[in-house]
Amino acid sequence: MDNMLTDLFGELEEDDDDEEDNNDVQTPVEDDMITDIMDVLLDEIILGISFEVHRACKLGIFLLDEMDEESQKQYDMSNNGDCHVKFTEIKDIRGLDVFGQVPMKKQFDCVCPNCQRNLAASRFAPHLEKCMGMGRNSSRIASRRIASSGKRDSDNESDGNEDSDWHYTPEKKEERKAILLQTCGVISEHTKKMCTRSVRCPQHTDDQRRAVRLYLLTQQGMVVDDDVIDIDTYDDGDSQTLRDTLHWEAASNPSPDSTSTTNSTSSKKRKPSKHSKNKKKGNHINQSHVNGNHSGQGHDNHDRSTNSANTYNFD
Amino acid sequence: MSRHGCRHLCDLKASKGTESFKIIHKYFMSCSSAQARRRQARNCVCHTCKCWTPRLHSCLSCVFFGCFGSKHIHEHAKSKRHLLAVDLTYGSVYCFSCKDYVYDEEFDDIVKKGRDVASLAKGIQMFSVWEPSLSEVDLLKKNPKRRKVSGNSTIGLRGLINLGNTCFMNCIVQALTHTPLLRDYFLSDKHICQMAKDSQRCLVCEMSRLFQEFYCGIRTPHTPYRLLHLVWTHARHLAGYEQQDAHEFLIATLDVLHQHCKGNNGLSDKNPHHCNCIIDQIFTGGLQSDVTCKQCRFLKSYLDGTDKFEDPTSLTHCLKRFTRPEHLGSSAKIKCSKCHSYQESTKQLTMKKLPLVACFHLKRFEHSTGYHKKIGTYVSFPDELDMTPFMSSSRNHNNGYSEQVIQESASSLSSENKYSLYAVVNHRGTADSGHYTCFIRQHKDAWFRCEDHLINKATIEDVLRSDGYLLFYHKQILSYE
């Protein structure tokens, strides 16, 4: 305290000297008065601080908010070594972020809160749009969801396979067919993923498309990984073009039969009992759709749309 | 450690009450008028040595002033057996029996009240330091673990994964998580969920978790997919994987947060339309709209107002234009209640109540039938903003808010309506597609640029040079309600 005071007064005296140099009008009496007033003011301020500290000590709150020894030790350690991630100092190095890390391109995964499906974080927003039945195809998907929700709640409660609806695993030949009806499907050598663009996608040739169809539909037991096919971003607007350009055996002559085959396959996954009830018309979703809107066997166009919608499996 | 002083002080309070202390405090420690100060200066002398000395004390039992340094007050206490004296500068009470200053709750209250009254009269805002109550002291002692955050710590900084064109959301999340009042609210665990059965669907709970994620010290980016899901669930008009507007997202998010907060504190009694949930407390202000008849009293001043339509160049300019009287035109004559005739009139918007956080939305996207255009005009904005000229209370001065008024208020001592910039959201690209980034202030003078998962150090110059889209300002001084 004494040291501090002399320091303070030392400084003050210097200040006073400066003023004197500048003004040259102060008499020694005035100078003394200024010093006296300064002294009084300073004394008062110091007294205030003393009272504050005394009060804090008496009330037991002095230094109560200080960091404890344990935390201080952790803090020191984390700054000297790399044992603790909790305290890091800001880095400002070119090419690195504030944490001193190289900006990563690491993939993060997340689980969709809507369908519990595991997917890459970077694809979450487009997935969620479809999954929640919104966006461009919202009304159709939403109406399908409403149509199906009642039944699902009532009779699928205990069904452990419920989730399988949401994991599209096109193991069945018919399902692959359905996908290939809608998308380009050429498997990239680089990513080993199927192209999800439309069948007129300019990146691949018709020859490539034909080759992949031949490959996928003739080889048995070829399992396409769930994550590989990006059904979320795919657009179904071009299915008609596919039929026209590729002369696909099944697609060139879309008949109610071919549709129901596809549908019944997917319904097998859902529920056997249901399946037996709706042998011909496919799964319950399509049933309600058909019954509700057309009261009977669908029109050609209608079948196509339900079929294509089915490939999403967002019901 | 009692807050009731010592035994002797209690005895004094029991026999004489606190009146004498109140009077001494009022006349010697919290006097505000010039006259009162003169009286104080005249009377502040030691009754023994007849002169002013530092640490003058007054006896609490009789009228006697004595200096502490020369022990005149000690002599008095001994001879008269008046055990208690009060320091005339700070109001601390000394007990000659305990030989120490003692602190008493009741006396503390008197000091505090007196100081508030005095500061009000002097027009200076005085701030008292927060002090823990007895039970809080107890809690603090039982839980001694503290973690102090040093100025150069990365705490609070965290990147956010882009979920597929969700940079608009990431920017808003960064701005919200660096709003000091929101941070304090959530980190002190103030939220009580109103959706008891369904807390997984509560957006405020999700915000609470988000703050934990931001301030836990983890360095890897956070994936805000649950937030996106909740916002889309509750604000279905937003949902859709198309590029979205950050401002729209902010408004919708605040709206949902407000909905989920409801009932938390109930509606305030004063104004049934005004909710006092944390969102409203922070983000709600009020505008005042005045329609004035041109004929009877506003004619002159209206004509004084500048009527130029130039491109705005600065935020202050924008605010000036926003709060400028607007001529309602000859086709919209209103019957004046004063001169009882249909007259042309002017309408003026001013700030009636300032929010704690002011978010300015610069119109950067122009949507007309057939075209969408991005407005790239550079609009400068200050680091520190004084809203005084745009307040309703300043309306009486004039209508055009001349430069003079603005300068006057800027140079005035009052910082009541001053704001500090703490976050800026930027957009680059066109009206149809582009990318959002933002600048956030971690603490004073520490700025960072956030672009999804990447966070880098920035300077205030970088921030002020950027093309702002959303500007977030925080009130500098918060008064207790």
Coordinates of C-alpha atoms in Angstrom, one line a residue, chain A residues 184-187 189 203-214:
Chain A
C184 CA -29.9 -42.1 -64.2
G185 CA -28.4 -44.6 -61.8
V186 CA -24.9 -44.8 -63.4
I187 CA -22.5 -45.9 -60.6
E189 CA -16.2 -45.2 -60.3
Q203 CA -23.1 -36.3 -67.3
H204 CA -23.7 -39.9 -68.3
T205 CA -24.5 -41.4 -71.7
D206 CA -27.4 -43.6 -72.5
D207 CA -24.9 -46.4 -73.1
Q208 CA -23.7 -46.1 -69.5
R209 CA -27.2 -46.1 -68.3
R210 CA -28.0 -49.2 -70.3
A211 CA -24.9 -50.9 -68.9
V212 CA -25.7 -50.2 -65.3
R213 CA -29.3 -51.5 -65.8
L214 CA -28.0 -54.7 -67.3

